[in-house]
Structure formats: C-alpha cells, structure tokens
C-alpha angles and dihedrals in degrees: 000000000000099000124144124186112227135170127222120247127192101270091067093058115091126201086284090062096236130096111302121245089247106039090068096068086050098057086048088057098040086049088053100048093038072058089044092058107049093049091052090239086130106058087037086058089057100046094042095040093224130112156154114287113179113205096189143013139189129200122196107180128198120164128027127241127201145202115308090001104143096232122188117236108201116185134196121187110183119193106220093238086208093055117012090196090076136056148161132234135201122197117188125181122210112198122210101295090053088262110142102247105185133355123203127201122196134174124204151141143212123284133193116236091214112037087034085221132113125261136160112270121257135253086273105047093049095047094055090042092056087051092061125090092240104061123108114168 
C-alpha cells in the first residue's frame, strides 16, 4: 500500500493551532512526490516529457491533526482501464490515533511537457507506475 509515515512541523499550523486548510493538501503532495521519487517516477517524468496534471480536487475533512503529531499518508493512484490517459487519485490522512482526518479526491491526466496537451502516458511510464505501491489499474 502506498502509505508514508510524516510528522507535522509548524508551517503547516495555522492561528487555530491545527493543520491549515490548505496545508493538507500540501502534505498529500509532498507525500506523492517523496513516493515519486523512490520509485524513480520523477526522473522518468523528465526523460520521457510526460507527466501527471490534475484538473480538479476535493477535501472533506474530519478530525484535526497538530503540531508533531506522526500522521499516516495513505495514496491511491487508479488508471482509468477505458482511457489510460486519465486517472484518479485518493489521498487520505490518518492523524496520530489512526482517525481519518481529511480525503482527498483528485482527477487528472497525463500531459506532455513539450506540446502542453494531454496524451495517454507511454510502455515505460505505465510499467513503472504498475511497480509502485500506489498504483491501482
């Protein structure tokens, strides 16, 4: 499962002394591309010119999460099987008693760094992809 362990500094609180709205949204993405990056998606992104865009994103929150607290960061990537250009991802955050504290559903495609247009992603992007622990297709 795609689950990474991280621990909240103090940029991410906000006056309330909780996790900021926004910041959530920022662990999930620093989670992904820490992910990204030990699966070598990253670098392979870059060679090939072709990576993840995401058009839209909802947060529900439910619990809150503070400062130091270890949180759990749990992601989900799904290929759509009809169009492989396009997926769907789900980000839920775990706070420090194992409650889901906020999800966060996003829906994308992939986009090519040099024509700026969406296309379906090629043999050896999808392969890594299917080797990481986030990938669901």
């Amino acid at each position: 499962m795609g689950k990474r362990n991280f621990v909240v500094s103090k940029e991410l609180i906000d006056p309330n002394n909780h996790v900021g709205e926004d910041k959530y949204y920022n662990i999930g993405l620093k989670v992904l591309w820490q992910m990204n990056k030990e699966s070598g998606m990253d670098k392979v992104f870059l060679e090939e010119e072709i990576a993840p865009i995401t058009f839209n994103s909802e947060i529900t929150f439910f619990k809150e999460i503070f400062e130091n607290e270890k949180i759990e960061v749990d992601i989900k990537i799904y290929a759509v099987p009809d169009n492989l250009k396009r997926w769907t991802r789900l980000i839920e955050i775990y706070n420090h008693k194992n409650q889901l504290s906020a999800k966060i559903d996003s829906k994308g495609a992939f986009f090519n760094l040099k024509t700026r247009k969406v296309q379906a992603p090629n043999k050896r992007i999808i392969n890594l992809f299917k080797e990481t622990d986030y990938a669901y297709y």
